[in-house]
PDB file of C-alpha atoms in Angstrom:
ATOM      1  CA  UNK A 414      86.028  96.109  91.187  1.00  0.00           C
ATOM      2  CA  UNK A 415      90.029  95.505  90.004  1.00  0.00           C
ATOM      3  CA  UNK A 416      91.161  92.816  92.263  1.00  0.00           C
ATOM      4  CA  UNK A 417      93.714  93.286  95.097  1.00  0.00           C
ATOM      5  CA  UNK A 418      96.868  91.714  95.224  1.00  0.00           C
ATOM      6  CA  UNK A 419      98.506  89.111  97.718  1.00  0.00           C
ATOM      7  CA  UNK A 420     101.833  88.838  98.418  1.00  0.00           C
ATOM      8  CA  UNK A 421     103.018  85.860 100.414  1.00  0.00           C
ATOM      9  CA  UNK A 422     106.500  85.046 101.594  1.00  0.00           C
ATOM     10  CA  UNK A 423     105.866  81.583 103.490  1.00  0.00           C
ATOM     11  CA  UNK A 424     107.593  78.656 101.979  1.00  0.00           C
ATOM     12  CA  UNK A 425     105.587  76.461 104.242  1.00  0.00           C
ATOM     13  CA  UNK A 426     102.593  75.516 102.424  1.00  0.00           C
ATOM     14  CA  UNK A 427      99.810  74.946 104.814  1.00  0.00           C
ATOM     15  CA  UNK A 428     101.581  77.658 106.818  1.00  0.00           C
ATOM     16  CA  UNK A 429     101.266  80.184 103.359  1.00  0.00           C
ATOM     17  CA  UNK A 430      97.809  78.742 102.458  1.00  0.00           C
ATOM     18  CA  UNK A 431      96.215  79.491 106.379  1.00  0.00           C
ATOM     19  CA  UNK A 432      97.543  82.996 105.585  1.00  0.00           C
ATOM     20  CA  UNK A 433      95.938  83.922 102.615  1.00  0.00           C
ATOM     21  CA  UNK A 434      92.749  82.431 103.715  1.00  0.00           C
ATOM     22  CA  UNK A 435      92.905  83.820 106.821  1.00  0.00           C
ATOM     23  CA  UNK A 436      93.730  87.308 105.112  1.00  0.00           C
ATOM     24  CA  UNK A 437      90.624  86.469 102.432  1.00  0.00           C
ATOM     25  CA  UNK A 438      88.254  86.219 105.693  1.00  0.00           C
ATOM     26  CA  UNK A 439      89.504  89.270 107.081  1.00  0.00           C
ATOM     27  CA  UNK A 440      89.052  91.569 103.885  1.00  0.00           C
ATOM     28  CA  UNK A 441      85.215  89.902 103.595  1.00  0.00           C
ATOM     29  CA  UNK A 442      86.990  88.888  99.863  1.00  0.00           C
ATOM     30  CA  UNK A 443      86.780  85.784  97.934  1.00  0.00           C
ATOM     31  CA  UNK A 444      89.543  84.194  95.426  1.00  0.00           C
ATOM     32  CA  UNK A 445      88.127  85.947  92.425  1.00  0.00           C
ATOM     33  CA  UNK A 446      88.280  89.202  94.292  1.00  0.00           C
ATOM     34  CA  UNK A 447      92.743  88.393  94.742  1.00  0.00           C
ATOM     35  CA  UNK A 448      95.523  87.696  93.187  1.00  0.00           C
ATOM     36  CA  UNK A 449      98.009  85.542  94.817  1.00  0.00           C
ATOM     37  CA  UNK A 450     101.460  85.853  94.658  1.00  0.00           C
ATOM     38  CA  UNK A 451     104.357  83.677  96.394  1.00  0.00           C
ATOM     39  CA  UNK A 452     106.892  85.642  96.458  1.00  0.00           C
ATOM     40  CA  UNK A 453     109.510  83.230  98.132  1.00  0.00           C
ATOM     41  CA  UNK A 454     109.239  81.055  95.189  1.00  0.00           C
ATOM     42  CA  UNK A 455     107.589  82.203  91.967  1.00  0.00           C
ATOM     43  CA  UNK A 456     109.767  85.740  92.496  1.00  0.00           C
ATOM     44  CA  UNK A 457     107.805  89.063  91.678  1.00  0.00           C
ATOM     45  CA  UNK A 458     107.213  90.121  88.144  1.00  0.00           C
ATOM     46  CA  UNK A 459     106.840  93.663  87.223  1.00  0.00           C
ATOM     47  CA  UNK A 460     103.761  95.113  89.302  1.00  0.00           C
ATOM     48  CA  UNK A 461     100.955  97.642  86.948  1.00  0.00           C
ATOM     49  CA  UNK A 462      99.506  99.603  90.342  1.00  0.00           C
ATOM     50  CA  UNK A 463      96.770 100.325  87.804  1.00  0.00           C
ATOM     51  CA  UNK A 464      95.440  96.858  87.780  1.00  0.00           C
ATOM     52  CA  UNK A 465      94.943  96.951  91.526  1.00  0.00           C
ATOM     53  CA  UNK A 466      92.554  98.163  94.398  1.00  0.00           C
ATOM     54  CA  UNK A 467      95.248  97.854  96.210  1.00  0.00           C
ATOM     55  CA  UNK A 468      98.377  95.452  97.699  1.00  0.00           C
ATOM     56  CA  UNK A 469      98.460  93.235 101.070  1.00  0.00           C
ATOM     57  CA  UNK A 470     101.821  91.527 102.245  1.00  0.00           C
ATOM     58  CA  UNK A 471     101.684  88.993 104.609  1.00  0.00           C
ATOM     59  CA  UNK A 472     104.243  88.148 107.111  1.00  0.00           C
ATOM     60  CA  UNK A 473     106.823  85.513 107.030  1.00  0.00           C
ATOM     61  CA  UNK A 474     110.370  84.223 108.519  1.00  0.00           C
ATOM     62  CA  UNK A 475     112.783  86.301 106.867  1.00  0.00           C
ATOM     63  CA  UNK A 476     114.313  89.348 108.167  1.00  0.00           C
ATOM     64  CA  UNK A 477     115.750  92.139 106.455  1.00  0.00           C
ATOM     65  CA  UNK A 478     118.493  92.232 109.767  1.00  0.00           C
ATOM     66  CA  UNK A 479     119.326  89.252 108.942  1.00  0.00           C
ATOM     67  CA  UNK A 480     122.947  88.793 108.356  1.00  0.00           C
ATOM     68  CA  UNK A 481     123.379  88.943 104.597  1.00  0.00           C
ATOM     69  CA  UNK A 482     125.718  86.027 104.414  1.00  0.00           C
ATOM     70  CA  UNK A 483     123.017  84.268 105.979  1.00  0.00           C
ATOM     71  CA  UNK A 484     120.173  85.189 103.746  1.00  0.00           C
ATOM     72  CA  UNK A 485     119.247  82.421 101.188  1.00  0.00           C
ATOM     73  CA  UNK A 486     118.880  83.333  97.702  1.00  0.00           C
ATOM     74  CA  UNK A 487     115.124  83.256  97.797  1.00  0.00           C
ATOM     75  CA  UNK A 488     115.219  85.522 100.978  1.00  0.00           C
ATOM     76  CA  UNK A 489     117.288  88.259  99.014  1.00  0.00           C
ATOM     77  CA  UNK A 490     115.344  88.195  95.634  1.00  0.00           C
ATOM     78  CA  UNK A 491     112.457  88.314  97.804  1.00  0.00           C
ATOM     79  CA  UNK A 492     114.303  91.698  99.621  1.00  0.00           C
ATOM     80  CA  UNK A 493     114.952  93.156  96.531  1.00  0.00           C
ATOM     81  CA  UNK A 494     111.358  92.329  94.523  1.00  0.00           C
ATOM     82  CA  UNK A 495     109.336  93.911  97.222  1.00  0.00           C
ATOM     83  CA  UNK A 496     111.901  97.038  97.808  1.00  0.00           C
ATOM     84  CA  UNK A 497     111.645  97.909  94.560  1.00  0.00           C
ATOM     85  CA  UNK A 498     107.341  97.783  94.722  1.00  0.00           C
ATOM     86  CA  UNK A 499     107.533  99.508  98.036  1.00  0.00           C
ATOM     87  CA  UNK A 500     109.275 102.662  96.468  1.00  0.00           C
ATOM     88  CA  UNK A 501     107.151 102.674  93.846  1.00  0.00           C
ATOM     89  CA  UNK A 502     104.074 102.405  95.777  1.00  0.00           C
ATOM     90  CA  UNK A 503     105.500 105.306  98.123  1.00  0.00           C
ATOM     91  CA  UNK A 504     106.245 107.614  95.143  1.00  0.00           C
ATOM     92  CA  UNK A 505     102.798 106.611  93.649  1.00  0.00           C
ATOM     93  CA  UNK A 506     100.944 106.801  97.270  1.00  0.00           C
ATOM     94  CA  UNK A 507      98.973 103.917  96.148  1.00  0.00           C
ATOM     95  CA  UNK A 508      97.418 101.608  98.622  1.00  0.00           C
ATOM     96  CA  UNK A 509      99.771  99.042 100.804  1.00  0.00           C
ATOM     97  CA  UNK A 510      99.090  96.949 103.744  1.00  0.00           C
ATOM     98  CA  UNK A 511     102.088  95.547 105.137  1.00  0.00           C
ATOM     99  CA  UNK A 512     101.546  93.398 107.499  1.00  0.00           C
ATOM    100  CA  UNK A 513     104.278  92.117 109.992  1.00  0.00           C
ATOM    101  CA  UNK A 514     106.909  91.475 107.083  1.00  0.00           C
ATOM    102  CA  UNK A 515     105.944  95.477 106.141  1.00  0.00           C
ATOM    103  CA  UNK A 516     107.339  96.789 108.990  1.00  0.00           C
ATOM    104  CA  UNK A 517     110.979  95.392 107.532  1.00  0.00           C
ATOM    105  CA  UNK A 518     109.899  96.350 103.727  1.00  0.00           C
ATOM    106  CA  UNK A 519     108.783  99.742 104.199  1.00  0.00           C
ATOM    107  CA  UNK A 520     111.065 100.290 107.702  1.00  0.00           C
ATOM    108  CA  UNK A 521     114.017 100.615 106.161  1.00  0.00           C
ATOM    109  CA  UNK A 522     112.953 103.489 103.451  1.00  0.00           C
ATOM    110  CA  UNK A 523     113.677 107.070 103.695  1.00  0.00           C
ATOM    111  CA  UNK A 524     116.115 107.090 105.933  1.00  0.00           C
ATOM    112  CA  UNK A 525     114.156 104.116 108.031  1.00  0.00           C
ATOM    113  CA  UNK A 526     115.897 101.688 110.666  1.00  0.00           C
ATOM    114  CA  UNK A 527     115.284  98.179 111.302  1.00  0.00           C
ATOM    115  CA  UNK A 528     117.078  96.190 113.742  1.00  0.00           C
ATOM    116  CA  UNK A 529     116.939  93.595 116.805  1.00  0.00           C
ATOM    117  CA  UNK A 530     116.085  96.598 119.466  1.00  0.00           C
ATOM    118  CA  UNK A 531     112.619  95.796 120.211  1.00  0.00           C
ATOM    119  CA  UNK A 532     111.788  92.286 119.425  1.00  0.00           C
ATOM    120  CA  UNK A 533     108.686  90.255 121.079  1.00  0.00           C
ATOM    121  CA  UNK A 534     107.738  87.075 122.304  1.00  0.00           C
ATOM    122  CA  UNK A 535     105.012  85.499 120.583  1.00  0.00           C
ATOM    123  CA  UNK A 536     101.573  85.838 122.010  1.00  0.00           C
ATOM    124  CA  UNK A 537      99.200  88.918 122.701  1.00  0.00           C
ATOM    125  CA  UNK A 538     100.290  92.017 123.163  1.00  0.00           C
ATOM    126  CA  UNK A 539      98.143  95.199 124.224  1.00  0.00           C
ATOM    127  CA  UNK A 540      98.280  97.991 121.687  1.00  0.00           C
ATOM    128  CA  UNK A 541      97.914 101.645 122.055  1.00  0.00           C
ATOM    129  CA  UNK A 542      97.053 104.061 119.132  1.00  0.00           C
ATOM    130  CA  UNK A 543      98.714 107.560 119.063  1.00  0.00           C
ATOM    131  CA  UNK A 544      96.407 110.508 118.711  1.00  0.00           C
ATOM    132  CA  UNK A 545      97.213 110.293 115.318  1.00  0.00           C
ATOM    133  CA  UNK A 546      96.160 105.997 115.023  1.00  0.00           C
ATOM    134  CA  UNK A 547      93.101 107.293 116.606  1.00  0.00           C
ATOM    135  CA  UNK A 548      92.427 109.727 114.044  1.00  0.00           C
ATOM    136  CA  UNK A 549      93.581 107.789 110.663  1.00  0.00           C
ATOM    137  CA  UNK A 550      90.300 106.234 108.590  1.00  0.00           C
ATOM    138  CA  UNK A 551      92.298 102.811 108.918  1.00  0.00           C
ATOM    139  CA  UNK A 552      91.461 102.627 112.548  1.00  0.00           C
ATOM    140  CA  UNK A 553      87.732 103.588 112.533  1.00  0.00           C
ATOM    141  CA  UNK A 554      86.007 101.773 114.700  1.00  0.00           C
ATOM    142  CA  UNK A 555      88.916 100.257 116.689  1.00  0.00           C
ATOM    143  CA  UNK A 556      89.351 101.053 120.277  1.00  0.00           C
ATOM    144  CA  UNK A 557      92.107 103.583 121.627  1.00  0.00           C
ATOM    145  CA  UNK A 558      93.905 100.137 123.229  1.00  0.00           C
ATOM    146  CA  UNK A 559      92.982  96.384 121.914  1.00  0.00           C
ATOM    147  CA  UNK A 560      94.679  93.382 121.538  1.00  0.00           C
ATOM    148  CA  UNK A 561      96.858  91.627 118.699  1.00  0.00           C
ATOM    149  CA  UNK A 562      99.152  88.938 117.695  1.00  0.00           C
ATOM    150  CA  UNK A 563     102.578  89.136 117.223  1.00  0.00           C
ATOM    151  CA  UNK A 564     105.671  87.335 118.078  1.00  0.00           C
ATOM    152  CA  UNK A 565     108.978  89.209 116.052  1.00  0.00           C
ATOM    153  CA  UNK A 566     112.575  89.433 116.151  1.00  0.00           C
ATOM    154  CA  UNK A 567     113.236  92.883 114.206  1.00  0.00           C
ATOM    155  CA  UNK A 568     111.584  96.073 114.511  1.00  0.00           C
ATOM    156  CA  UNK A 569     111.359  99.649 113.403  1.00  0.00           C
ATOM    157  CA  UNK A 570     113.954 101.584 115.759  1.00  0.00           C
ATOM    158  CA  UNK A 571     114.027 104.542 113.973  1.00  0.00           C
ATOM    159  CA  UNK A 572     111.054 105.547 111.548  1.00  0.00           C
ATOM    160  CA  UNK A 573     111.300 106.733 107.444  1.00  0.00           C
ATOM    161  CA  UNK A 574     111.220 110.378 107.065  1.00  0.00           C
ATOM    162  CA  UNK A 575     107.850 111.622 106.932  1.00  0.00           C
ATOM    163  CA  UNK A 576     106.029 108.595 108.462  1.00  0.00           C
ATOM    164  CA  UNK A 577     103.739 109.193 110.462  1.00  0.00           C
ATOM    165  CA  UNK A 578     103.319 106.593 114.063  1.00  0.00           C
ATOM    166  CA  UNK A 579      99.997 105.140 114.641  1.00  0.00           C
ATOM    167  CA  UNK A 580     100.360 102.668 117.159  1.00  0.00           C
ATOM    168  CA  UNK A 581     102.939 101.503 119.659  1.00  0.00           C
ATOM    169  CA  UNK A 582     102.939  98.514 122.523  1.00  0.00           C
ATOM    170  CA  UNK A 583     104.739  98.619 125.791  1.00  0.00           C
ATOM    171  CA  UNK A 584     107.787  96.800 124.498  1.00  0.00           C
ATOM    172  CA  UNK A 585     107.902  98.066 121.097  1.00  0.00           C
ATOM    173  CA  UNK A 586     107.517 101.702 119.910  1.00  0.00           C
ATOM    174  CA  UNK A 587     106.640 101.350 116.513  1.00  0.00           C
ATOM    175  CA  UNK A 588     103.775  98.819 115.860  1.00  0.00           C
ATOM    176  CA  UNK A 589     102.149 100.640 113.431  1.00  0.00           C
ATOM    177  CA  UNK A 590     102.727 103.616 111.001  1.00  0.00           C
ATOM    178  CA  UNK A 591     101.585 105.534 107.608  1.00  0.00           C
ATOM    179  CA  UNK A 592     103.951 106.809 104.845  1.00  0.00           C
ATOM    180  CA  UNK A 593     101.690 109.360 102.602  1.00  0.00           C
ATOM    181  CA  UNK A 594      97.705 108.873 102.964  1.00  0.00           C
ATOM    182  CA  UNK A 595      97.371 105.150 101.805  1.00  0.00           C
ATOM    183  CA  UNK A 596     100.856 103.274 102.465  1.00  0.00           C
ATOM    184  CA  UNK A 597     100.282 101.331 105.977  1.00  0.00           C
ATOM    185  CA  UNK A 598     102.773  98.740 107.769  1.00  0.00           C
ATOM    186  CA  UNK A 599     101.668  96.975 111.438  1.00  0.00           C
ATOM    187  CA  UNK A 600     104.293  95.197 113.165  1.00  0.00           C
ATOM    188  CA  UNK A 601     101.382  92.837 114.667  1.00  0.00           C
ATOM    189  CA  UNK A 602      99.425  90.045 112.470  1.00  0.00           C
ATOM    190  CA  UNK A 603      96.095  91.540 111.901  1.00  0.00           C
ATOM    191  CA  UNK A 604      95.194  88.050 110.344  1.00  0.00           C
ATOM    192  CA  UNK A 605      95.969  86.009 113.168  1.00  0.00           C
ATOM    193  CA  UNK A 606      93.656  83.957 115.422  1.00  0.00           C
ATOM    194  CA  UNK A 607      94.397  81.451 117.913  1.00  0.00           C
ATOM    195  CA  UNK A 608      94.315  78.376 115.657  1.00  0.00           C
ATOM    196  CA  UNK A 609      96.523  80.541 113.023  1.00  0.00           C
ATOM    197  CA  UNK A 610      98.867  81.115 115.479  1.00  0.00           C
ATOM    198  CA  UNK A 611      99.086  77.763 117.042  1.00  0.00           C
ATOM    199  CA  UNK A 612     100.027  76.667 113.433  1.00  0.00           C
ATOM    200  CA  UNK A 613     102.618  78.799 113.219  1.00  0.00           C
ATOM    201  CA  UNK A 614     104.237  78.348 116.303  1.00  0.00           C
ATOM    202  CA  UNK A 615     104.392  74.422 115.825  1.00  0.00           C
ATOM    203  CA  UNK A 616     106.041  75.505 112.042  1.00  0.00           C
ATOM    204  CA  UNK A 617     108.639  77.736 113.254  1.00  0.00           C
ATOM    205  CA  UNK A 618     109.825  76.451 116.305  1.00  0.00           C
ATOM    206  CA  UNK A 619     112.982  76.113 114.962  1.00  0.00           C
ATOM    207  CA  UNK A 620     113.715  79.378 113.395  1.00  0.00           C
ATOM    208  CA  UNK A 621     114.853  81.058 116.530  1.00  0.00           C
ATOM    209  CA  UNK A 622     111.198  83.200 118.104  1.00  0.00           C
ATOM    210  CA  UNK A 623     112.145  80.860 121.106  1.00  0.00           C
ATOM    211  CA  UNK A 624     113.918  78.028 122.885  1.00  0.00           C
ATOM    212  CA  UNK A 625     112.384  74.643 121.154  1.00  0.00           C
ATOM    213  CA  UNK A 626     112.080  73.583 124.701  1.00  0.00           C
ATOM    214  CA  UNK A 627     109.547  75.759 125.621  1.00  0.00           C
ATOM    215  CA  UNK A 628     107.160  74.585 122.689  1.00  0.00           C
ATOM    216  CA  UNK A 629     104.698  74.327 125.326  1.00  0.00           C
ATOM    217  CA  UNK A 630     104.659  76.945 127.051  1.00  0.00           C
ATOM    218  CA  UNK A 631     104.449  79.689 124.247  1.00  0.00           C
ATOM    219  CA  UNK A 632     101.711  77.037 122.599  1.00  0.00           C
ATOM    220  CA  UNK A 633      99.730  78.089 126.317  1.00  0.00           C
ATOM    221  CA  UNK A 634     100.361  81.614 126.029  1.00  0.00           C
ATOM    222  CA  UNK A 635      99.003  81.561 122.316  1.00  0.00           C
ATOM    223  CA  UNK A 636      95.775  79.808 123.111  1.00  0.00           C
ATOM    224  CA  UNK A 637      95.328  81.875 126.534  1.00  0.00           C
ATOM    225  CA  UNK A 638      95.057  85.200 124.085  1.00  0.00           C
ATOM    226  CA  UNK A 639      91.799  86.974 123.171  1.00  0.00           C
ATOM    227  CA  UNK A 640      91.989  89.255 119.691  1.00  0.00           C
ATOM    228  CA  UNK A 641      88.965  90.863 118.216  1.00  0.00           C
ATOM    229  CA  UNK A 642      89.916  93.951 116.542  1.00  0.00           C
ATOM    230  CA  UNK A 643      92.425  94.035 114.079  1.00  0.00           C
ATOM    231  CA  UNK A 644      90.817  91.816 111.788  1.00  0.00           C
ATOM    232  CA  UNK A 645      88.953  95.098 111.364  1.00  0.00           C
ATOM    233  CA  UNK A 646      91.791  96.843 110.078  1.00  0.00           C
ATOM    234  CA  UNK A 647      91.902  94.762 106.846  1.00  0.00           C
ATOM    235  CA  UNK A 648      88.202  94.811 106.073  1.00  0.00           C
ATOM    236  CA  UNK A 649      88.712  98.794 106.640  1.00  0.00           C
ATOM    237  CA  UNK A 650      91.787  98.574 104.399  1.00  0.00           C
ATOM    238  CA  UNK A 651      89.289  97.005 101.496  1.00  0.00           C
ATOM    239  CA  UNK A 652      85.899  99.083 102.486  1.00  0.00           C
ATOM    240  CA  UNK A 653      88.737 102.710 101.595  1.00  0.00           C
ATOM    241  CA  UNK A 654      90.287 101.424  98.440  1.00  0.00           C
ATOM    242  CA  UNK A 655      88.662  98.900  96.564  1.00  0.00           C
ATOM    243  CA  UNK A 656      87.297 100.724  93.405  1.00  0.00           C
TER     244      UNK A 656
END
């Protein structure tokens, strides 16, 4: 099997590291089966799509709304690095997941808008597929309305030309969609379980998700959530591409 590929964006070690192992659980993959890739501080050289099964980018704290005169330097080679693999890997149709820190990476493509119109606590959030979520291969097996992760500032507002919606919460229209047949971007963390998230919290409670003062009470509302399904959606992601 070629190997998939990892791309991180967490400058947080144990933050970056419970990501990618929590991603290798998901996917049923071991280290031999990935290669990982910081992105926020190694950069990202030149990607051959034919070495890979296929790509996975995890989530992270930067935000392509961002200000630009606020973006580090890191945060905008990072920007540019993965825009220039996600048109590639729309031309080529080649297989993306995108999780969380897709939805800004592939969101603004085509025509695509991301902005501050539908952010979301962090926490659980119920999740309803669109006839066509319930009919895409990614979301075999998953039920019509389940549970996930999330906790974001930036959202799609207005999708890419020819993408196709897949999922959507009360709160947020866009939570999931397709560009082509094999380039996918959720706005929730299929990765996440309550432990993950409890880490993350605690790391980025000062990066603006919510008032520092309330540590507590969004650390409740994390551990109060029950999420079963989308770790499905990455295991599906590997059982369709990995050749």
């Amino acid at each position: 099997m070629k190997p998939f590929l990892f791309l991180g964006t967490r400058a947080e070690d144990d933050v970056a590291d419970d990501e990618y192992a929590s991603v290798l659980r998901c996917c049923g993959l071991d280290e031999g089966d990935v290669r990982r890739v910081r992105v926020e501080q190694d950069g990202l050289d030149p990607v051959d799509l034919d070495d890979w099964s296929g790509i996975v980018l995890g989530g992270g704290p930067f935000n392509v709304s961002d200000p630009e005169a606020g973006k580090s330097p890191a945060q905008r080679r990072a920007e540019a690095d993965l825009r220039e693999l996600a048109l590639r890997v729309v031309e080529a149709d080649f297989p993306f997941f995108g999780a969380c820190y897709g939805i800004g990476t592939l969101g603004n493509l085509r025509g695509g808008l991301v902005d501050r119109t539908y952010g979301e606590p962090i926490g659980a959030t119920s999740i309803r597929l669109t006839e066509a979520g319930r009919a895409d291969p990614l979301f075999a097996g998953v039920s019509d309305e389940f549970a996930a992760f999330l906790g974001h500032k930036e959202a799609v507002t207005r999708l890419p030309e020819g993408a196709v919606l897949l999922a959507s919460s009360q709160a947020c229209p866009v939570q999931a969609f397709r560009l082509g047949s094999h380039v996918y971007a959720t706005q929730f963390h299929p990765e996440l379980d309550v432990p993950g998230l409890v880490r993350r919290v605690e790391a980025y409670r000062d990066h603006g998700y919510f008032d520092p003062t309330e540590l507590e009470q969004v650390l409740a509302r994390a551990r109060a959530g029950v999420v079963t399904e989308p770790p499905l959606l990455l295991a599906r992601f590997v059982e369709l591409h990995a050749h």
